[in-house]
PDB file of C-alpha atoms and ligand atoms in Angstrom:
ATOM      1  CA  MET B1286      14.695  16.771 -16.463  1.00 63.00           C
ATOM      2  CA  PRO B1287      16.323  18.569 -13.504  1.00 70.00           C
ATOM      3  CA  LYS B1288      16.665  16.493 -10.339  1.00 76.00           C
ATOM      4  CA  PRO B1289      14.028  17.622  -7.847  1.00 80.00           C
ATOM      5  CA  ALA B1290      15.052  18.525  -4.308  1.00 92.00           C
ATOM      6  CA  MET B1291      14.428  15.760  -1.803  1.00 92.00           C
ATOM      7  CA  LYS B1292      15.334  14.886   1.761  1.00 96.00           C
ATOM      8  CA  VAL B1293      15.116  11.655   3.747  1.00 97.00           C
ATOM      9  CA  LEU B1294      11.880  11.551   5.708  1.00 98.00           C
ATOM     10  CA  TYR B1295      11.852   7.891   6.859  1.00 98.00           C
ATOM     11  CA  SER B1296      15.102   5.952   6.986  1.00 98.00           C
ATOM     12  CA  ARG B1297      15.398   2.324   5.877  1.00 98.00           C
ATOM     13  CA  GLU B1298      15.967   1.340   9.522  1.00 98.00           C
ATOM     14  CA  PHE B1299      12.785   3.076  10.656  1.00 98.00           C
ATOM     15  CA  ILE B1300      10.809   1.512   7.800  1.00 98.00           C
ATOM     16  CA  ALA B1301      12.173  -1.950   8.664  1.00 98.00           C
ATOM     17  CA  GLU B1302      11.054  -1.535  12.291  1.00 98.00           C
ATOM     18  CA  GLN B1303       7.526  -0.648  11.223  1.00 98.00           C
ATOM     19  CA  VAL B1304       7.362  -3.578   8.807  1.00 98.00           C
ATOM     20  CA  GLU B1305       8.522  -5.975  11.545  1.00 98.00           C
ATOM     21  CA  ARG B1306       5.839  -4.624  13.862  1.00 98.00           C
ATOM     22  CA  LEU B1307       3.138  -5.028  11.211  1.00 98.00           C
ATOM     23  CA  GLY B1308       4.260  -8.606  10.532  1.00 98.00           C
ATOM     24  CA  LYS B1309       3.969  -9.432  14.225  1.00 98.00           C
ATOM     25  CA  GLU B1310       0.540  -7.797  14.553  1.00 98.00           C
ATOM     26  CA  ILE B1311      -0.790  -9.666  11.537  1.00 98.00           C
ATOM     27  CA  SER B1312       0.693 -13.008  12.615  1.00 98.00           C
ATOM     28  CA  ARG B1313      -0.841 -12.579  16.079  1.00 98.00           C
ATOM     29  CA  ASP B1314      -4.306 -11.637  14.755  1.00 98.00           C
ATOM     30  CA  TYR B1315      -4.664 -14.553  12.329  1.00 97.00           C
ATOM     31  CA  HIS B1316      -3.647 -17.284  14.804  1.00 93.00           C
ATOM     32  CA  GLY B1317      -1.837 -19.399  12.214  1.00 91.00           C
ATOM     33  CA  ARG B1318      -4.662 -19.267   9.658  1.00 96.00           C
ATOM     34  CA  GLU B1319      -3.610 -18.946   6.036  1.00 98.00           C
ATOM     35  CA  ILE B1320      -3.718 -15.373   4.728  1.00 98.00           C
ATOM     36  CA  LEU B1321      -4.065 -14.277   1.125  1.00 98.00           C
ATOM     37  CA  LEU B1322      -1.951 -11.142   0.754  1.00 98.00           C
ATOM     38  CA  ALA B1323      -3.148  -9.075  -2.199  1.00 98.00           C
ATOM     39  CA  GLY B1324      -0.464  -6.581  -3.200  1.00 98.00           C
ATOM     40  CA  VAL B1325      -1.411  -3.462  -5.131  1.00 97.00           C
ATOM     41  CA  LEU B1326       1.118  -2.897  -7.920  1.00 96.00           C
ATOM     42  CA  LYS B1327       3.353  -1.233  -8.492  1.00 95.00           C
ATOM     43  CA  GLY B1328       4.019   0.920  -5.439  1.00 96.00           C
ATOM     44  CA  SER B1329       3.762  -1.832  -2.810  1.00 98.00           C
ATOM     45  CA  PHE B1330       6.315  -4.202  -4.327  1.00 98.00           C
ATOM     46  CA  LEU B1331       9.162  -3.599  -1.866  1.00 98.00           C
ATOM     47  CA  PHE B1332       6.899  -3.252   1.169  1.00 98.00           C
ATOM     48  CA  PHE B1333       5.127  -6.444   0.122  1.00 98.00           C
ATOM     49  CA  ALA B1334       8.394  -8.344  -0.249  1.00 98.00           C
ATOM     50  CA  ASP B1335       9.533  -7.307   3.232  1.00 98.00           C
ATOM     51  CA  LEU B1336       6.125  -7.778   4.865  1.00 98.00           C
ATOM     52  CA  VAL B1337       5.640 -11.391   3.721  1.00 98.00           C
ATOM     53  CA  ARG B1338       8.963 -12.254   5.353  1.00 98.00           C
ATOM     54  CA  ALA B1339       7.875 -10.629   8.614  1.00 98.00           C
ATOM     55  CA  ILE B1340       4.684 -12.725   8.830  1.00 98.00           C
ATOM     56  CA  SER B1341       4.927 -16.129  10.494  1.00 97.00           C
ATOM     57  CA  SER B1342       1.431 -17.329   9.478  1.00 97.00           C
ATOM     58  CA  PRO B1343       1.145 -19.299   6.226  1.00 98.00           C
ATOM     59  CA  VAL B1344       0.528 -16.940   3.305  1.00 98.00           C
ATOM     60  CA  VAL B1345      -0.366 -17.090  -0.351  1.00 98.00           C
ATOM     61  CA  VAL B1346       0.384 -14.062  -2.490  1.00 98.00           C
ATOM     62  CA  ASP B1347      -1.363 -12.431  -5.404  1.00 98.00           C
ATOM     63  CA  PHE B1348      -1.259  -9.046  -7.117  1.00 98.00           C
ATOM     64  CA  VAL B1349      -3.635  -6.517  -8.551  1.00 98.00           C
ATOM     65  CA  ARG B1350      -2.619  -3.586 -10.698  1.00 97.00           C
ATOM     66  CA  LEU B1351      -4.630  -0.404 -10.393  1.00 92.00           C
ATOM     67  CA  ALA B1352      -4.158   2.931 -12.065  1.00 84.00           C
ATOM     68  CA  SER B1353      -5.828   6.140 -11.022  1.00 77.00           C
ATOM     69  CA  TYR B1354      -5.815   9.082 -13.330  1.00 69.00           C
ATOM     70  CA  GLY B1355      -4.895  12.531 -12.206  1.00 63.00           C
ATOM     71  CA  SER B1356      -2.125  15.047 -12.042  1.00 60.00           C
ATOM     72  CA  GLU B1357       1.415  13.992 -11.236  1.00 59.00           C
ATOM     73  CA  THR B1358       0.961  14.244  -7.504  1.00 61.00           C
ATOM     74  CA  ARG B1359      -2.782  14.011  -7.020  1.00 63.00           C
ATOM     75  CA  SER B1360      -5.187  11.196  -7.982  1.00 65.00           C
ATOM     76  CA  SER B1361      -8.518  11.969  -9.598  1.00 68.00           C
ATOM     77  CA  GLY B1362     -10.712   9.316  -8.065  1.00 72.00           C
ATOM     78  CA  ILE B1363     -11.200   7.509 -11.372  1.00 82.00           C
ATOM     79  CA  VAL B1364      -9.655   4.087 -10.839  1.00 88.00           C
ATOM     80  CA  GLU B1365      -8.998   1.469 -13.487  1.00 87.00           C
ATOM     81  CA  MET B1366      -8.066  -2.179 -12.875  1.00 92.00           C
ATOM     82  CA  ARG B1367      -5.264  -3.111 -15.258  1.00 93.00           C
ATOM     83  CA  LYS B1368      -4.598  -6.566 -13.818  1.00 96.00           C
ATOM     84  CA  ASP B1369      -6.948  -8.582 -11.630  1.00 97.00           C
ATOM     85  CA  LEU B1370      -6.105 -11.023  -8.852  1.00 98.00           C
ATOM     86  CA  GLU B1371      -5.839 -14.617 -10.051  1.00 98.00           C
ATOM     87  CA  ILE B1372      -6.758 -16.536  -6.887  1.00 98.00           C
ATOM     88  CA  PRO B1373     -10.503 -16.740  -6.014  1.00 98.00           C
ATOM     89  CA  LEU B1374     -11.211 -14.931  -2.748  1.00 98.00           C
ATOM     90  CA  GLN B1375     -14.291 -16.812  -1.603  1.00 98.00           C
ATOM     91  CA  GLY B1376     -13.862 -18.120   1.927  1.00 97.00           C
ATOM     92  CA  ARG B1377     -10.334 -16.760   2.315  1.00 98.00           C
ATOM     93  CA  ASP B1378      -8.839 -14.355   4.817  1.00 98.00           C
ATOM     94  CA  VAL B1379      -7.584 -11.553   2.604  1.00 98.00           C
ATOM     95  CA  ILE B1380      -5.385  -8.552   3.360  1.00 98.00           C
ATOM     96  CA  ILE B1381      -4.949  -5.829   0.755  1.00 98.00           C
ATOM     97  CA  VAL B1382      -1.355  -4.557   0.882  1.00 98.00           C
ATOM     98  CA  GLU B1383      -1.041  -0.965  -0.309  1.00 98.00           C
ATOM     99  CA  ASP B1384       1.873   1.461  -0.376  1.00 97.00           C
ATOM    100  CA  ILE B1385       0.028   4.619   0.606  1.00 97.00           C
ATOM    101  CA  ILE B1386      -3.505   5.864   1.211  1.00 96.00           C
ATOM    102  CA  ASP B1387      -3.972   9.472   0.195  1.00 94.00           C
ATOM    103  CA  SER B1388      -7.437  10.553  -0.977  1.00 92.00           C
ATOM    104  CA  GLY B1389      -8.615   7.001  -0.272  1.00 94.00           C
ATOM    105  CA  ASN B1390     -10.231   6.684  -3.699  1.00 92.00           C
ATOM    106  CA  THR B1391      -8.041   3.806  -4.885  1.00 92.00           C
ATOM    107  CA  LEU B1392      -8.683   1.672  -1.825  1.00 94.00           C
ATOM    108  CA  GLU B1393     -12.340   2.565  -1.612  1.00 94.00           C
ATOM    109  CA  TYR B1394     -12.764   1.192  -5.123  1.00 93.00           C
ATOM    110  CA  LEU B1395     -10.669  -1.918  -4.545  1.00 96.00           C
ATOM    111  CA  TYR B1396     -12.128  -2.762  -1.143  1.00 97.00           C
ATOM    112  CA  HIS B1397     -15.731  -2.782  -2.337  1.00 95.00           C
ATOM    113  CA  HIS B1398     -14.809  -4.545  -5.546  1.00 95.00           C
ATOM    114  CA  LEU B1399     -13.112  -7.390  -3.653  1.00 97.00           C
ATOM    115  CA  LEU B1400     -15.820  -7.590  -1.003  1.00 97.00           C
ATOM    116  CA  GLN B1401     -18.262  -8.727  -3.704  1.00 97.00           C
ATOM    117  CA  ARG B1402     -16.173 -11.893  -4.096  1.00 98.00           C
ATOM    118  CA  LYS B1403     -17.181 -12.997  -0.607  1.00 98.00           C
ATOM    119  CA  PRO B1404     -13.872 -13.411   1.184  1.00 98.00           C
ATOM    120  CA  ARG B1405     -14.151 -14.770   4.728  1.00 98.00           C
ATOM    121  CA  SER B1406     -12.541 -11.536   5.890  1.00 98.00           C
ATOM    122  CA  LEU B1407     -11.065  -8.523   4.140  1.00 98.00           C
ATOM    123  CA  LYS B1408      -8.612  -6.147   5.773  1.00 98.00           C
ATOM    124  CA  ILE B1409      -6.286  -3.390   4.637  1.00 98.00           C
ATOM    125  CA  CYS B1410      -2.606  -2.968   5.419  1.00 98.00           C
ATOM    126  CA  THR B1411      -0.845   0.186   4.258  1.00 98.00           C
ATOM    127  CA  LEU B1412       2.736   1.232   4.749  1.00 98.00           C
ATOM    128  CA  ILE B1413       1.830   4.937   4.800  1.00 98.00           C
ATOM    129  CA  ASP B1414      -1.401   6.554   5.878  1.00 97.00           C
ATOM    130  CA  LYS B1415      -1.433  10.123   4.572  1.00 96.00           C
ATOM    131  CA  ARG B1416      -4.289  11.709   6.394  1.00 91.00           C
ATOM    132  CA  ALA B1417      -4.575  15.377   5.419  1.00 89.00           C
ATOM    133  CA  LEU B1418      -6.344  15.077   2.063  1.00 87.00           C
ATOM    134  CA  ARG B1419      -8.644  12.093   2.614  1.00 90.00           C
ATOM    135  CA  GLU B1420     -11.767  12.334   0.450  1.00 91.00           C
ATOM    136  CA  VAL B1421     -13.533   9.106   1.397  1.00 92.00           C
ATOM    137  CA  PRO B1422     -13.844   7.674   4.905  1.00 90.00           C
ATOM    138  CA  ILE B1423     -11.699   4.568   4.521  1.00 93.00           C
ATOM    139  CA  GLU B1424      -9.393   3.362   7.307  1.00 94.00           C
ATOM    140  CA  ALA B1425      -6.637   0.780   7.159  1.00 97.00           C
ATOM    141  CA  ASP B1426      -6.580  -2.003   9.763  1.00 98.00           C
ATOM    142  CA  TYR B1427      -2.773  -2.063   9.799  1.00 98.00           C
ATOM    143  CA  VAL B1428      -0.755   1.132   9.360  1.00 98.00           C
ATOM    144  CA  GLY B1429       3.031   1.322   9.159  1.00 98.00           C
ATOM    145  CA  ILE B1430       3.571   5.084   9.277  1.00 98.00           C
ATOM    146  CA  THR B1431       1.101   7.955   9.642  1.00 97.00           C
ATOM    147  CA  MET B1432       1.967  11.254   8.004  1.00 97.00           C
ATOM    148  CA  ASP B1433       0.085  14.453   7.468  1.00 92.00           C
ATOM    149  CA  GLU B1434       0.848  15.743   3.999  1.00 90.00           C
ATOM    150  CA  GLY B1435       3.583  15.988   1.375  1.00 94.00           C
ATOM    151  CA  PHE B1436       4.621  13.905  -1.619  1.00 95.00           C
ATOM    152  CA  ILE B1437       7.042  11.098  -0.893  1.00 97.00           C
ATOM    153  CA  ILE B1438       9.189   8.831  -3.038  1.00 97.00           C
ATOM    154  CA  GLY B1439      11.367   5.778  -2.567  1.00 98.00           C
ATOM    155  CA  TYR B1440      10.900   2.251  -1.161  1.00 98.00           C
ATOM    156  CA  GLY B1441       8.513   1.504  -4.029  1.00 98.00           C
ATOM    157  CA  LEU B1442       6.878   4.909  -4.264  1.00 97.00           C
ATOM    158  CA  ASP B1443       7.380   6.819  -7.482  1.00 95.00           C
ATOM    159  CA  HIS B1444       7.209  10.227  -8.996  1.00 94.00           C
ATOM    160  CA  ASP B1445       6.430   9.761 -12.666  1.00 91.00           C
ATOM    161  CA  GLU B1446       7.728   6.146 -12.398  1.00 94.00           C
ATOM    162  CA  ARG B1447      11.099   7.187 -11.011  1.00 95.00           C
ATOM    163  CA  TYR B1448      12.810   6.717  -7.612  1.00 97.00           C
ATOM    164  CA  ARG B1449      11.058   3.437  -6.666  1.00 98.00           C
ATOM    165  CA  ASN B1450      14.472   1.893  -5.950  1.00 98.00           C
ATOM    166  CA  LEU B1451      15.582   4.383  -3.275  1.00 98.00           C
ATOM    167  CA  PRO B1452      16.030   2.419  -0.017  1.00 98.00           C
ATOM    168  CA  ASP B1453      14.799   5.286   2.190  1.00 98.00           C
ATOM    169  CA  ILE B1454      11.605   7.309   1.817  1.00 98.00           C
ATOM    170  CA  HIS B1455      12.252  10.905   0.786  1.00 98.00           C
ATOM    171  CA  LEU B1456      10.059  13.960   0.849  1.00 97.00           C
ATOM    172  CA  LEU B1457       9.904  15.610  -2.551  1.00 94.00           C
ATOM    173  CA  GLN B1458      10.283  19.329  -2.225  1.00 89.00           C
ATOM    174  CA  GLU B1459       8.228  20.805  -5.000  1.00 75.00           C
ATOM    175  CA  GLY B1460       8.436  24.211  -6.558  1.00 61.00           C
TER     176      GLY B1460
HETATM  177  P1  LIG Y1609      -5.425   7.692  -3.401  1.00 55.45           P
HETATM  178  O1  LIG Y1609      -6.356   7.014  -4.368  1.00 55.45           O
HETATM  179  O2  LIG Y1609      -5.488   9.199  -3.498  1.00 55.45           O
HETATM  180  O3  LIG Y1609      -5.567   7.193  -1.987  1.00 55.45           O
HETATM  181  O4  LIG Y1609      -3.968   7.427  -3.895  1.00 55.45           O
HETATM  182  C1  LIG Y1609      -3.352   6.232  -3.752  1.00 55.45           C
HETATM  183  C2  LIG Y1609      -2.259   6.077  -4.781  1.00 55.45           C
HETATM  184  O5  LIG Y1609      -1.692   7.328  -5.194  1.00 55.45           O
HETATM  185  C3  LIG Y1609      -1.150   5.290  -4.149  1.00 55.45           C
HETATM  186  O6  LIG Y1609      -1.329   3.903  -4.339  1.00 55.45           O
HETATM  187  C4  LIG Y1609       0.073   5.835  -4.835  1.00 55.45           C
HETATM  188  O7  LIG Y1609       0.324   5.102  -6.005  1.00 55.45           O
HETATM  189  C5  LIG Y1609      -0.282   7.251  -5.206  1.00 55.45           C
HETATM  190  N1  LIG Y1609       0.252   8.224  -4.228  1.00 55.45           N
HETATM  191  C6  LIG Y1609      -0.429   8.963  -3.330  1.00 55.45           C
HETATM  192  N2  LIG Y1609       0.385   9.737  -2.602  1.00 55.45           N
HETATM  193  C7  LIG Y1609       1.636   9.464  -3.014  1.00 55.45           C
HETATM  194  C8  LIG Y1609       2.940   9.943  -2.617  1.00 55.45           C
HETATM  195  O8  LIG Y1609       3.126  10.760  -1.711  1.00 55.45           O
HETATM  196  N3  LIG Y1609       3.978   9.399  -3.307  1.00 55.45           N
HETATM  197  C9  LIG Y1609       3.848   8.496  -4.314  1.00 55.45           C
HETATM  198  N4  LIG Y1609       2.658   8.005  -4.695  1.00 55.45           N
HETATM  199  C10 LIG Y1609       1.562   8.498  -4.059  1.00 55.45           C
HETATM  200 MG1  LIG Y1610       1.933   5.516  -7.817  1.00 55.45          MG
END
């Protein structure tokens, strides 16, 4: 497969600053209460690892694995849960940790699914909020970086499972 053209869009330093800020905001808002951070695999794994270390409140961690069908760069809205959380949510303060919100379909599904388990509170933290192609009106409570459109890779984000290990976020130049 030929290597697609890409250029750095968000540097590792810029990402680290946003993650630090999010950690401070979250720590401030929860006043030392224990937070259950629910990471959405696989894309959030690096963001998640950095975010937990930027939060000073006590945390417990758990993971959910979702897959949405669609083309290579566009999700279809049909979401499947491949691995559920293991910790019961009832009575807990829960934050969903996602890599990127695009159409919003993935989070819309997960948010309402988890709400049925009666957490004390349920919020959303996303590293990237891609706003141009939103299909459902879902908003994150904590946003690292807002972008308009374009397909990005690196820092956990993949294209066809590749490039998750790139330390910076790159814009994939298609065509
Ligand atoms: P949504 O359901 O359309 O909001 O898509 C969310 C999921 O699609 C994310 O969790 C990512 O896995 C994937 N995704 C959306 N946009 C991008 C991108 O620019 N790069 C890599 N993955 C993306
Ligand atoms: Mg993905």
